[in-house]
Tab-separated table of C-alpha atoms in Angstrom:
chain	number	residue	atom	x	y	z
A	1	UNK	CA	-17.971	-31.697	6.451
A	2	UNK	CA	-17.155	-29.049	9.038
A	3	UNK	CA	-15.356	-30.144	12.460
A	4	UNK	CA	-17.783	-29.739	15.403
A	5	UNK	CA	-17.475	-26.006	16.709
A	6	UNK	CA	-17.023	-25.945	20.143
A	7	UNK	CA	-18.481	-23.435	22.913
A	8	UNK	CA	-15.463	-21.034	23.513
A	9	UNK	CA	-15.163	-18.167	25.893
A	10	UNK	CA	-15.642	-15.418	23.186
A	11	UNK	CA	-18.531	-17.193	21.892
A	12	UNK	CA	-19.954	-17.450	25.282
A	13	UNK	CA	-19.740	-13.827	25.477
A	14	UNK	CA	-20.686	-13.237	22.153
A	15	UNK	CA	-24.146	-15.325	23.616
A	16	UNK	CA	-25.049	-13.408	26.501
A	17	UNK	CA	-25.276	-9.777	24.217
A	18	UNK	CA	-26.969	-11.497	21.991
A	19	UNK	CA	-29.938	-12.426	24.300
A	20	UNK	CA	-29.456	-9.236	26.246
A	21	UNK	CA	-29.877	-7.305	22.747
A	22	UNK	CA	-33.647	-9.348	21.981
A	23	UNK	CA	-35.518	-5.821	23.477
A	24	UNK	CA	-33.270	-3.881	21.393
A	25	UNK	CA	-34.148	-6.343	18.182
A	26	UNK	CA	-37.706	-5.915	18.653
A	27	UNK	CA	-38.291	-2.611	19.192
A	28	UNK	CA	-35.698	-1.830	16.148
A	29	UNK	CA	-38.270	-4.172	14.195
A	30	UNK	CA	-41.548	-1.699	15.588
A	31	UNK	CA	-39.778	1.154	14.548
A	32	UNK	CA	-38.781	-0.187	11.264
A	33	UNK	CA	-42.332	-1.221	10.560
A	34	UNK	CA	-43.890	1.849	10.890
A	35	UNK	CA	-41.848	2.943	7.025
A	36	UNK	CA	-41.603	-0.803	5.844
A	37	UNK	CA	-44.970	-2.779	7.550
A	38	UNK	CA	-42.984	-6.014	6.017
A	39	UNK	CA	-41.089	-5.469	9.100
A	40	UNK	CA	-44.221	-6.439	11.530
A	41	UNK	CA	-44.805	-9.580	9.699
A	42	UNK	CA	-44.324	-12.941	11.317
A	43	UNK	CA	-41.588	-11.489	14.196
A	44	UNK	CA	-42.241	-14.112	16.914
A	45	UNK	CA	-40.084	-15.896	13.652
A	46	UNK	CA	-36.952	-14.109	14.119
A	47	UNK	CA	-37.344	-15.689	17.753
A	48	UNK	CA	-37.592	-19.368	16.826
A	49	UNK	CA	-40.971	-19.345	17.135
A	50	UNK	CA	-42.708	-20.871	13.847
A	51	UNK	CA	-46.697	-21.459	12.806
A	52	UNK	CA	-47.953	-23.967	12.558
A	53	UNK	CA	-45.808	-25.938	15.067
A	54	UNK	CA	-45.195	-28.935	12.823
A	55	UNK	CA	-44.031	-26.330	10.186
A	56	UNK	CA	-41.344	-28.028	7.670
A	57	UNK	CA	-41.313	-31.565	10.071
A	58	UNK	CA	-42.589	-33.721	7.114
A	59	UNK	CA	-39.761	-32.543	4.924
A	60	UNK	CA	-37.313	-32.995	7.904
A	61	UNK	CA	-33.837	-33.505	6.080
A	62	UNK	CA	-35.202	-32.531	2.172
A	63	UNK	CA	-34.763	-28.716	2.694
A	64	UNK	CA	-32.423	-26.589	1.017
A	65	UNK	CA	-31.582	-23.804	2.882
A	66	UNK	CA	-30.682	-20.714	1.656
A	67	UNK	CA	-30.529	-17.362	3.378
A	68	UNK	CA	-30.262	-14.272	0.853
A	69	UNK	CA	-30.542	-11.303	3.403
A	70	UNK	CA	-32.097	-8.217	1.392
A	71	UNK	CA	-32.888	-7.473	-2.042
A	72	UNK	CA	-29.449	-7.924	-3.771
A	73	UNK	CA	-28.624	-11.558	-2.516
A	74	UNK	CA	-32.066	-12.306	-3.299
A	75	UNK	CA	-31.679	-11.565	-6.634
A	76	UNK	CA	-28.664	-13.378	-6.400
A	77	UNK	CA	-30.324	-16.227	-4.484
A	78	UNK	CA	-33.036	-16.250	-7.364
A	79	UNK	CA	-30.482	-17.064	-10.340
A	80	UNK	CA	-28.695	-19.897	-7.726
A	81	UNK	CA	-32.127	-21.655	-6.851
A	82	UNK	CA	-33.576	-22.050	-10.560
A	83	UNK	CA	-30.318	-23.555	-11.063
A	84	UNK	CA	-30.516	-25.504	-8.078
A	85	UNK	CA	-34.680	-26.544	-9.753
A	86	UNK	CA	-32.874	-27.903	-12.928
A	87	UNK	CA	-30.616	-30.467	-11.172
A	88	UNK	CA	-32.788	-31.368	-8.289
A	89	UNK	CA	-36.432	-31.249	-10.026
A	90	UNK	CA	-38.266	-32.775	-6.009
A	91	UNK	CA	-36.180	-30.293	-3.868
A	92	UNK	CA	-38.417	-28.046	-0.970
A	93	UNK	CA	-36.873	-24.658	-0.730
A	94	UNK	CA	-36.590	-23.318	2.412
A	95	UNK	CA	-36.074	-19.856	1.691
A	96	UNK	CA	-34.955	-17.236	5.023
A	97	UNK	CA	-34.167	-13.533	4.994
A	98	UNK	CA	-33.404	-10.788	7.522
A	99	UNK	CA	-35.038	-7.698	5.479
A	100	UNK	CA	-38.682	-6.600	4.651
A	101	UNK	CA	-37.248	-6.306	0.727
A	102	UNK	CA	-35.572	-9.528	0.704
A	103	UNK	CA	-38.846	-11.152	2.029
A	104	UNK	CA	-40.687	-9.419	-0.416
A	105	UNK	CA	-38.254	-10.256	-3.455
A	106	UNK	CA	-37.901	-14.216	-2.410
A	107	UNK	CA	-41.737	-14.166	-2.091
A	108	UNK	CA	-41.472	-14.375	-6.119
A	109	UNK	CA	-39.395	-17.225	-6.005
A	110	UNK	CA	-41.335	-19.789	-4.133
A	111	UNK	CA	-43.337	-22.895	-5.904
A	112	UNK	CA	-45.587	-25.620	-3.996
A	113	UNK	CA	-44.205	-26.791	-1.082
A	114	UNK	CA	-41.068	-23.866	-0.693
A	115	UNK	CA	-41.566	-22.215	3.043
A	116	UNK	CA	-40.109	-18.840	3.575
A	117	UNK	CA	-39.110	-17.940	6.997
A	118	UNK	CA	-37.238	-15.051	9.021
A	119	UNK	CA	-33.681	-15.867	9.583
A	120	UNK	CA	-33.672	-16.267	13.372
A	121	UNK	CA	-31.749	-14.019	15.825
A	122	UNK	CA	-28.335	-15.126	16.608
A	123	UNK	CA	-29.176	-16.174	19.975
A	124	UNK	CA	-28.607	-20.007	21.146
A	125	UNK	CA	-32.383	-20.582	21.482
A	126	UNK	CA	-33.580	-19.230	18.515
A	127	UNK	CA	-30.820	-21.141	16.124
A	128	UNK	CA	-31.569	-24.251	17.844
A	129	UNK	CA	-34.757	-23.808	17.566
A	130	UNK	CA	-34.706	-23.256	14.136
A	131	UNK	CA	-32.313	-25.818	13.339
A	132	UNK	CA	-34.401	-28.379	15.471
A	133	UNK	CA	-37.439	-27.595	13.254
A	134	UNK	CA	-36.076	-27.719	10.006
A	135	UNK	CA	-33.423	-30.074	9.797
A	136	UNK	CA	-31.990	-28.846	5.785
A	137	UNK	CA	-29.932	-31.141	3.867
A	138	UNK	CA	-27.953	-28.305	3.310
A	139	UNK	CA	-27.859	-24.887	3.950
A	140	UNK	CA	-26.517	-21.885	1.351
A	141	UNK	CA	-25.458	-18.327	2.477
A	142	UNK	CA	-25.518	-15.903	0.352
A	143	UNK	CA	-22.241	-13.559	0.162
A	144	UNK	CA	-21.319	-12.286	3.204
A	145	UNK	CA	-23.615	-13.382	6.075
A	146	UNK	CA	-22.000	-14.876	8.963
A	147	UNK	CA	-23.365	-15.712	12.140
A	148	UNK	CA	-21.467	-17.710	15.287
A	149	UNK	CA	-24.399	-19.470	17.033
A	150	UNK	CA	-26.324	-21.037	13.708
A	151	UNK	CA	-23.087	-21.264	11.708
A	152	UNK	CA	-21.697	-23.209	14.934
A	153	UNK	CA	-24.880	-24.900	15.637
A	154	UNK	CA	-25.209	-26.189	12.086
A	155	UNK	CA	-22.038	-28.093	11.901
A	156	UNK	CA	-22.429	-29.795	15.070
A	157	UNK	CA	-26.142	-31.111	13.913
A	158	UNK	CA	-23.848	-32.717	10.511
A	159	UNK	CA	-25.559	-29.988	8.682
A	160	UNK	CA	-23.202	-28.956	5.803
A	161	UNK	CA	-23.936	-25.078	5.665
A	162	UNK	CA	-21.874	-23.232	3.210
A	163	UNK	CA	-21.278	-19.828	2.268
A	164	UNK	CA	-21.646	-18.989	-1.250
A	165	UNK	CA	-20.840	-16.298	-3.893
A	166	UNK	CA	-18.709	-15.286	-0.967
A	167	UNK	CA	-17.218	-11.862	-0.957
A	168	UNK	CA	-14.927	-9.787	1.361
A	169	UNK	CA	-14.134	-6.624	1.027
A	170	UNK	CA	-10.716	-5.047	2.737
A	171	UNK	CA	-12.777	-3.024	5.565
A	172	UNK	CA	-14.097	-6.190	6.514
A	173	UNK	CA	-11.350	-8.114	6.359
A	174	UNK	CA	-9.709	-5.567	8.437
A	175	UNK	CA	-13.184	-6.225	11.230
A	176	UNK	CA	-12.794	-9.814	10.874
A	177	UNK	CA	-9.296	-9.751	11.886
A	178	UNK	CA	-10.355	-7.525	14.925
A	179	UNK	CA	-12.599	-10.230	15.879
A	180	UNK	CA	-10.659	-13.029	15.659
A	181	UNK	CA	-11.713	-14.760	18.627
A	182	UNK	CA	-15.014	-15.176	17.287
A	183	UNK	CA	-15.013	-14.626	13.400
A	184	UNK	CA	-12.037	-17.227	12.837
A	185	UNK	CA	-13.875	-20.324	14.587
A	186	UNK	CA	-16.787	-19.182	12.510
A	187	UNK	CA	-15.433	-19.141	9.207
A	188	UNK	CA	-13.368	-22.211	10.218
A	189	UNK	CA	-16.859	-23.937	10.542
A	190	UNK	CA	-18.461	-23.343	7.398
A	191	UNK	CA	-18.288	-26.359	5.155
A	192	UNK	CA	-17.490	-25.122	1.341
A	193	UNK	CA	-16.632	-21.429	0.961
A	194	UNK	CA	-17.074	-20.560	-2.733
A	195	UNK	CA	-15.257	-16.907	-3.435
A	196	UNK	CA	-16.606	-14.696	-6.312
A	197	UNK	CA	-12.619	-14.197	-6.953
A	198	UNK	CA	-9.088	-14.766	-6.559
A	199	UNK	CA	-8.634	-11.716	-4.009
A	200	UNK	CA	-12.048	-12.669	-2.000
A	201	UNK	CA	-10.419	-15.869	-1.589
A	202	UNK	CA	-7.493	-14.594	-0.299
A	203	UNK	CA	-8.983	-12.663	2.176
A	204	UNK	CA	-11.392	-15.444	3.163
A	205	UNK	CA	-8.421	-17.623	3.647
A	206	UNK	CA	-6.821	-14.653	5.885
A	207	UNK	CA	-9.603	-14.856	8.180
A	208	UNK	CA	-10.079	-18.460	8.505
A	209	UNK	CA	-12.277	-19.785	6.154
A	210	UNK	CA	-11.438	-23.075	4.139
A	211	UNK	CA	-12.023	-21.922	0.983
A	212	UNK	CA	-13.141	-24.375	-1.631
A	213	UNK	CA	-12.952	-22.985	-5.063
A	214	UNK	CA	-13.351	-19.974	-6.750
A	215	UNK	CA	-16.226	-19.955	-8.775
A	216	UNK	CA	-17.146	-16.455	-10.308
A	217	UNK	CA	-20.394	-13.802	-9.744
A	218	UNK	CA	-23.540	-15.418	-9.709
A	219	UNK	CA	-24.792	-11.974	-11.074
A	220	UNK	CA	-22.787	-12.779	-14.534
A	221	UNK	CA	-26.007	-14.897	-14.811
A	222	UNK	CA	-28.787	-12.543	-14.454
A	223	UNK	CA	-31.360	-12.875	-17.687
A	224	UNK	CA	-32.710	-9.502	-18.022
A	225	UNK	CA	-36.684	-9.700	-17.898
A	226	UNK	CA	-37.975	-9.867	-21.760
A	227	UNK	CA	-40.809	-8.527	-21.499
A	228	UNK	CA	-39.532	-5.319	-19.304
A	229	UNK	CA	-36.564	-4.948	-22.328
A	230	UNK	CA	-39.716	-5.107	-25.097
A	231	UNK	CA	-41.929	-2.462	-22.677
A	232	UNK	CA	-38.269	0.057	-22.771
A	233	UNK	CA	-37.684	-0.289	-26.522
A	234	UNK	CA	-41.373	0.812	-27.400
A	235	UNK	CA	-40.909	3.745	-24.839
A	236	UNK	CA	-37.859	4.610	-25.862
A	237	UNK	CA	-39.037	5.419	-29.381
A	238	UNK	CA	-41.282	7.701	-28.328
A	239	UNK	CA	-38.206	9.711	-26.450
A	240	UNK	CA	-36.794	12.592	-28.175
A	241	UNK	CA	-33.997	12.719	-26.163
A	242	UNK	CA	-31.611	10.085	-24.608
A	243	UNK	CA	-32.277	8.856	-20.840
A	244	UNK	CA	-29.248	9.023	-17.789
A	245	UNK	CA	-30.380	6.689	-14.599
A	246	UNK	CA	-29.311	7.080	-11.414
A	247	UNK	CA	-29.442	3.616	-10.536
A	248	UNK	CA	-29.354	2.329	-7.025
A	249	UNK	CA	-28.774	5.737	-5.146
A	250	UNK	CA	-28.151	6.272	-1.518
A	251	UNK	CA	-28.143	8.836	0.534
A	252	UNK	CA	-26.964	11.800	0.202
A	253	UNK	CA	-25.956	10.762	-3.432
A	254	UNK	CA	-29.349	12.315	-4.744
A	255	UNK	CA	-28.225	15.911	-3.770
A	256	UNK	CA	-25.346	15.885	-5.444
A	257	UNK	CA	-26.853	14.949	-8.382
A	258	UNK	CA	-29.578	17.705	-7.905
A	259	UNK	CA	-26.955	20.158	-6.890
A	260	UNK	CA	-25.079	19.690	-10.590
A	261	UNK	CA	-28.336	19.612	-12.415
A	262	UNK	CA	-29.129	22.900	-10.813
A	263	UNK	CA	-25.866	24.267	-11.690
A	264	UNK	CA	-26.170	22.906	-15.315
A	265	UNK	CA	-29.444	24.096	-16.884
A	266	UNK	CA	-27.919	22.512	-20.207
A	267	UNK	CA	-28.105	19.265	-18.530
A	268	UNK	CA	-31.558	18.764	-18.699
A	269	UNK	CA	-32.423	20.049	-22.222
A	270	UNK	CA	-29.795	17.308	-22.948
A	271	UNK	CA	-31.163	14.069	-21.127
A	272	UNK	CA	-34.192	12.818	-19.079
A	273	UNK	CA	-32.942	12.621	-15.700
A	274	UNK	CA	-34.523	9.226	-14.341
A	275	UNK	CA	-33.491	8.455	-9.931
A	276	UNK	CA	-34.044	5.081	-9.270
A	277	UNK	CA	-33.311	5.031	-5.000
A	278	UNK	CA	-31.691	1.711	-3.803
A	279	UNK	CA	-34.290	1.484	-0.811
A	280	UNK	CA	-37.686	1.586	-1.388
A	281	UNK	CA	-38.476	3.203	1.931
A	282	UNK	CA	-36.899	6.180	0.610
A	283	UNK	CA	-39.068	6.762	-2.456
A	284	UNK	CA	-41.050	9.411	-0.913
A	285	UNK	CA	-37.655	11.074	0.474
A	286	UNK	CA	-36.248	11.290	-2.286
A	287	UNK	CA	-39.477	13.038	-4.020
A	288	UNK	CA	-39.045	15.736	-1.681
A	289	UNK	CA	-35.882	16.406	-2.488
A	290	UNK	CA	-36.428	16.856	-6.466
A	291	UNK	CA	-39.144	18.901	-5.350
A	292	UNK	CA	-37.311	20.995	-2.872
A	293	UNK	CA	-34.670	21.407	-5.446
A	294	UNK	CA	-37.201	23.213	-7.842
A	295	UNK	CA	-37.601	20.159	-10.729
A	296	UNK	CA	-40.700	19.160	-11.883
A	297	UNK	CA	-41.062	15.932	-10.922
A	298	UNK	CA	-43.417	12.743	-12.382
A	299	UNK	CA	-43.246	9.047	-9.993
A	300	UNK	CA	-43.277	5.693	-12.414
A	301	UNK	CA	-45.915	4.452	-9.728
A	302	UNK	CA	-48.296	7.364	-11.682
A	303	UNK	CA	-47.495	6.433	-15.201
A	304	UNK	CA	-49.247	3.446	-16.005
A	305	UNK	CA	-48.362	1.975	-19.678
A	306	UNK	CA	-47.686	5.351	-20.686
A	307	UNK	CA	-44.938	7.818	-20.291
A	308	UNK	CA	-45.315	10.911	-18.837
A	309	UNK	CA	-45.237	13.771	-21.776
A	310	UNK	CA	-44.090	16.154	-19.636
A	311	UNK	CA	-40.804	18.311	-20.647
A	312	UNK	CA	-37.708	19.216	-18.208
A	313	UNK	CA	-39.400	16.810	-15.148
A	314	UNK	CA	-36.747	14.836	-13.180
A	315	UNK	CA	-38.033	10.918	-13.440
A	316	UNK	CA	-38.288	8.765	-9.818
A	317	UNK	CA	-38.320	5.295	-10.388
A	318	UNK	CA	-40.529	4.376	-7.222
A	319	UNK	CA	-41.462	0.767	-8.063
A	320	UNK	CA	-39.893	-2.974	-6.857
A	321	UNK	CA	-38.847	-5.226	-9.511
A	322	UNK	CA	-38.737	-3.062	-12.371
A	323	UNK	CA	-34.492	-2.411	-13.057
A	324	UNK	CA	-34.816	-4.259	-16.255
A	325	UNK	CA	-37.336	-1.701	-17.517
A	326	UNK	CA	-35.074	1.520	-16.478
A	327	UNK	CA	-32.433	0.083	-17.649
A	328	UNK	CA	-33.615	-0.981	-20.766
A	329	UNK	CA	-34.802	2.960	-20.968
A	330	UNK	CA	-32.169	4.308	-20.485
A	331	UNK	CA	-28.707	5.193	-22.708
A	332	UNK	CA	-26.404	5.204	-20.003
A	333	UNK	CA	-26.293	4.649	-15.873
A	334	UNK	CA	-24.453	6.323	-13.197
A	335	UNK	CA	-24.121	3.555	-10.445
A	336	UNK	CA	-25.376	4.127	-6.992
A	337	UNK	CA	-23.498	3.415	-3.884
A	338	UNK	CA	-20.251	4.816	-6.189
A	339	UNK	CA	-20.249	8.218	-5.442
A	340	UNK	CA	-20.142	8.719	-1.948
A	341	UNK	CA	-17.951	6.115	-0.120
A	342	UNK	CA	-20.722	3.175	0.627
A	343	UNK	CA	-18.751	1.150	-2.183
A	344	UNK	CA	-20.981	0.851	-4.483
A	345	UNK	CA	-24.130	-1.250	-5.914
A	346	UNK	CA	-24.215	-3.983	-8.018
A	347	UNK	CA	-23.259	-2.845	-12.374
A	348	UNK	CA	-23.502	-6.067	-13.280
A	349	UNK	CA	-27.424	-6.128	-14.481
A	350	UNK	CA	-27.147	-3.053	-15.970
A	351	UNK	CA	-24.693	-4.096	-18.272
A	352	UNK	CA	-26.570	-7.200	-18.967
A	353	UNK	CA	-29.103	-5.112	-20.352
A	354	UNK	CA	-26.216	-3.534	-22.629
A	355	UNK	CA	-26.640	0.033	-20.580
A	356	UNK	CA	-22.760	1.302	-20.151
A	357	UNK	CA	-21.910	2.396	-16.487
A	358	UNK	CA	-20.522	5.496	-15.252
A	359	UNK	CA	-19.114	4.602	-11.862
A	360	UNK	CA	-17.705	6.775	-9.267
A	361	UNK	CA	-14.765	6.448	-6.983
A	362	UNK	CA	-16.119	4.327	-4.454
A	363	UNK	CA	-16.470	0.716	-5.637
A	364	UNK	CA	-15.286	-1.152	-2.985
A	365	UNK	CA	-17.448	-3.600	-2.900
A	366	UNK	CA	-17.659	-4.553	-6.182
A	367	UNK	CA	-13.993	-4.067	-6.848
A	368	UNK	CA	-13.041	-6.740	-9.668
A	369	UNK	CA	-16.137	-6.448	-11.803
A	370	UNK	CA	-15.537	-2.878	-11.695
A	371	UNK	CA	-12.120	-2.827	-12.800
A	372	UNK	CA	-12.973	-5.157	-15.298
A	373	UNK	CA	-15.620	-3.439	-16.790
A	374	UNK	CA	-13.826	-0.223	-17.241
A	375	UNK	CA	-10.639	-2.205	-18.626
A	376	UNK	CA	-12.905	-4.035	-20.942
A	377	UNK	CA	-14.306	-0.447	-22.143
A	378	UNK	CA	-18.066	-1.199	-20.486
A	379	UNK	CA	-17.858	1.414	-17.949
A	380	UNK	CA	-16.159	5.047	-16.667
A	381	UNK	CA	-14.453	5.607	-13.940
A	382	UNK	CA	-15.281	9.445	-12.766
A	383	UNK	CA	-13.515	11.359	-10.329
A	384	UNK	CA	-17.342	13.095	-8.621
A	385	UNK	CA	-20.890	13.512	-9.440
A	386	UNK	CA	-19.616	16.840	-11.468
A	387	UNK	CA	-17.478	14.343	-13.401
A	388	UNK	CA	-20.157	11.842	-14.152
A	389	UNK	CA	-22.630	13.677	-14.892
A	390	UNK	CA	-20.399	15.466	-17.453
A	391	UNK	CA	-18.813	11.987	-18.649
A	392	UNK	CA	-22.588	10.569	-18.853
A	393	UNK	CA	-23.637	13.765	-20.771
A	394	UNK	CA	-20.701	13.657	-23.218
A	395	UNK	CA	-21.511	9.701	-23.386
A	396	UNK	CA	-25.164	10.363	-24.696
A	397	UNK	CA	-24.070	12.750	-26.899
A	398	UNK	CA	-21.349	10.532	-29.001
A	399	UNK	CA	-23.632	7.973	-30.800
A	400	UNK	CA	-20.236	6.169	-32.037
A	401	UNK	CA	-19.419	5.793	-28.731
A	402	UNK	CA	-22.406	5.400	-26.793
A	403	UNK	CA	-22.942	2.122	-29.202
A	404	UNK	CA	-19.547	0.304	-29.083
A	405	UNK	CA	-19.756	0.612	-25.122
A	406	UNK	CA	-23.405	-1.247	-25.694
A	407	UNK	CA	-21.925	-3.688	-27.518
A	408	UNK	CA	-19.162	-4.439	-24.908
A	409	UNK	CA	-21.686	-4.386	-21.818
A	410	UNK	CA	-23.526	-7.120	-23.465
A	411	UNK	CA	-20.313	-8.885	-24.324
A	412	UNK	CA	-18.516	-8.761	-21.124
A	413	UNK	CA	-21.451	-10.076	-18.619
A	414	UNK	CA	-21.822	-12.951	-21.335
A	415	UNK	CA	-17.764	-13.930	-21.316
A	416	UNK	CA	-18.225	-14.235	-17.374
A	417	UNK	CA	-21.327	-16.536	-17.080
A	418	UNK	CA	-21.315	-19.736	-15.074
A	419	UNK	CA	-21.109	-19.378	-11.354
A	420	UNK	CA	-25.039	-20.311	-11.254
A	421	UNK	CA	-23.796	-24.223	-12.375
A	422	UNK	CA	-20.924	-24.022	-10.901
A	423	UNK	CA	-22.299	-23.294	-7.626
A	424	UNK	CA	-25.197	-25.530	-8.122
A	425	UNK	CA	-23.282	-28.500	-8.935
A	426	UNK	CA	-21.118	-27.756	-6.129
A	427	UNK	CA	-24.096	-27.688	-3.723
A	428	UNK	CA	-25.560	-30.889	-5.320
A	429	UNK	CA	-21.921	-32.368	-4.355
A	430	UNK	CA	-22.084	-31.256	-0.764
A	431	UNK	CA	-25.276	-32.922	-0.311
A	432	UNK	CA	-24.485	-36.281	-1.488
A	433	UNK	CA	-20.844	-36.172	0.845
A	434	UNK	CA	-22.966	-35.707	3.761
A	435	UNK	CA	-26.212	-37.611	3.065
A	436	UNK	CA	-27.026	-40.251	5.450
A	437	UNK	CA	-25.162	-43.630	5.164
């Protein structure tokens, strides 16, 4: 159990913007909803206002909490909690998030009884608030949320709140440290910290955090949808030539990519070019710029069951929930996030659905599973987009090659499997430490 966290000066501070900044937050959220309407939903939530006002009081002390903030810790989130399902068949998820595509995502994940929620704002009145109508047994966040006033305001309610698959990067290390005043006393009041690895730990310790153990990716556990793998192998035998995904892209990634196609006629007689953007709210962006860039282009939301026949179009993957299907398309993926510096997007499911990775420089967030894929002959390391598209290209076209990386993607996510037990059991531990007496 985490020591009591008392009010200290910085905190205090820390406070006050915090409730100054609620206009700010809520006219951030109108804007926001006007792309992403998810963002309109429910916002007197974020406040620590909840309907109906006995919301979650007849489960008072049976929730567990978790808070996956957008779509990749929900995914995460999702391979924690049905592992969490299997060891405690009767628990109520509560189930909070602070993005219109996490919300959407955990949506998925919820069974009779579950609640899903907004994460509230950091303010004191909204995390009391919160904390006051919920009351969890125990509360899970994902990765690398932290937050003074509910982290603070959980452990002195004797409500074990940990942080799990926990990751820090050195750039936020380097903030943390900055901050000490106010991140150290946070971190300090977690009660388990459970690092993805060695060097997260290291870096948690740096900045204050007890850390418990070190208990791997959670994302080593992904199962690849079936059904999505079946729907790709069917398609892809009606391909006459290989697939390249741009998985995950950002911005500003996409016209680099466009910029080498366009300087490399070759490359599309070669491939089919599919773009899958990270955010969803950039779909129709990024259609403009294929257009703009003179490609053809055909949108997965207008296929149906059927491919598109159409030769030397550029492919946008503009659907939610669907990475098992492009990735089971395609022959090889450059990662997203990689390429510029925004250190990069999760490789891990990609390689669970034996799809080799060409990553760029930038993986900073995703450091270790990076260099371990490349050292365990999964993935590329390129120096540019001109370099992996070139690598990916020269990948696609080596079918001796292109298979033996398949066969290590596959076998490296399954040699790295068991953070989603791990964690579990560890969570199932914390519980019974600090049930009631």
């Amino acid at each position: 159990m985490a020591k009591p966290a008392p009010m200290t000066f910085a905190r205090a501070l820390y406070s006050a913007l915090a409730w100054a900044a609620q206009p700010l937050l809520r006219r951030k959220l109108r804007r926001r909803a006007v792309a992403e309407p998810g963002y309109a939903v429910a916002v007197p939530e974020r406040f620590g206002h909840y309907t109906p006002a006995d919301l979650g009081r007849d489960g008072q002390g049976q929730w567990v909490w978790i808070h996956s903030v957008s779509l990749g810790e929900t995914r995460a989130a999702a391979i924690l909690i049905k592992a969490l399902r299997e060891r405690l068949p009767q628990m109520r998820l509560l189930l909070t998030h602070s993005t219109a595509t996490g919300r959407e995502e955990g949506a998925k994940l919820l069974q009779k009884g579950d609640v899903q929620v907004w994460l509230p704002w950091d303010s004191l009145r909204a995390t009391r608030s919160f904390i006051a109508q919920f009351r969890p047994a125990v509360g899970v966040l994902m990765e690398t949320e932290i937050w003074p006033n509910l982290i603070a305001g959980c452990a002195n309610a004797g409500i074990p709140l940990a942080l799990a698959n926990a990751r820090l990067n050195e750039k936020s290390e380097a903030g943390a440290l900055k901050m000490g005043p106010i991140s150290r006393p946070t971190y300090a009041a977690l009660a388990a910290v459970w690092a993805q690895t060695e060097d997260d730990a290291k870096r948690l310790r740096n900045v204050g955090a007890q850390v418990s153990a070190v208990l791997g990716n959670l994302k080593f556990d992904v199962q690849p949808d079936e059904v999505q793998l079946a729907r790709a192998a069917n398609w892809r035998k009606a391909l006459a030539k290989p697939v390249i995904l741009f998985a995950s892209s950002r911005e500003g990634e996409e016209a680099l990519l466009l910029q080498q196609l366009q300087q490399n006629p070759a490359a599309l007689q070669a491939a089919q070019w599919l773009i899958v953007p990270r955010h969803p709210q950039r779909f129709d962006e990024v259609a403009q710029l294929i257009s703009d860039a003179g490609f053809a282009l055909s949108r997965r939301s207008q296929w149906g069951d059927i491919l598109p026949a159409d030769a030397h179009t550029i492919w946008l993957g503009d659907s939610l929930g669907e990475m098992p299907l492009y990735y089971g398309l395609a022959s090889v993926a450059l990662m997203g996030g990689s390429f510029e510096p925004l250190g990069g997007q999760n490789l891990i499911e990609s390689l669970a659905c034996g799809t080799p990775v060409v990553l760029g420089p930038h993986t900073f967030n995703f450091s270790q599973a990076s260099e371990m894929a490349v050292q365990a002959g999964a993935a590329l390391r390129s120096a540019d987009m001109a370099a992996g598209v070139e690598d990916a290209l020269a990948l696609v076209a080596d079918a001796q090659q292109l298979q033996t990386m398949q066969g290590k993607a596959r076998s490296f996510t399954q040699q790295h499997r068991g953070a989603a037990g791990a964690t579990a059991d560890a969570i199932v531990q914390l519980m019974k430490l600090n049930a009631p007496k």
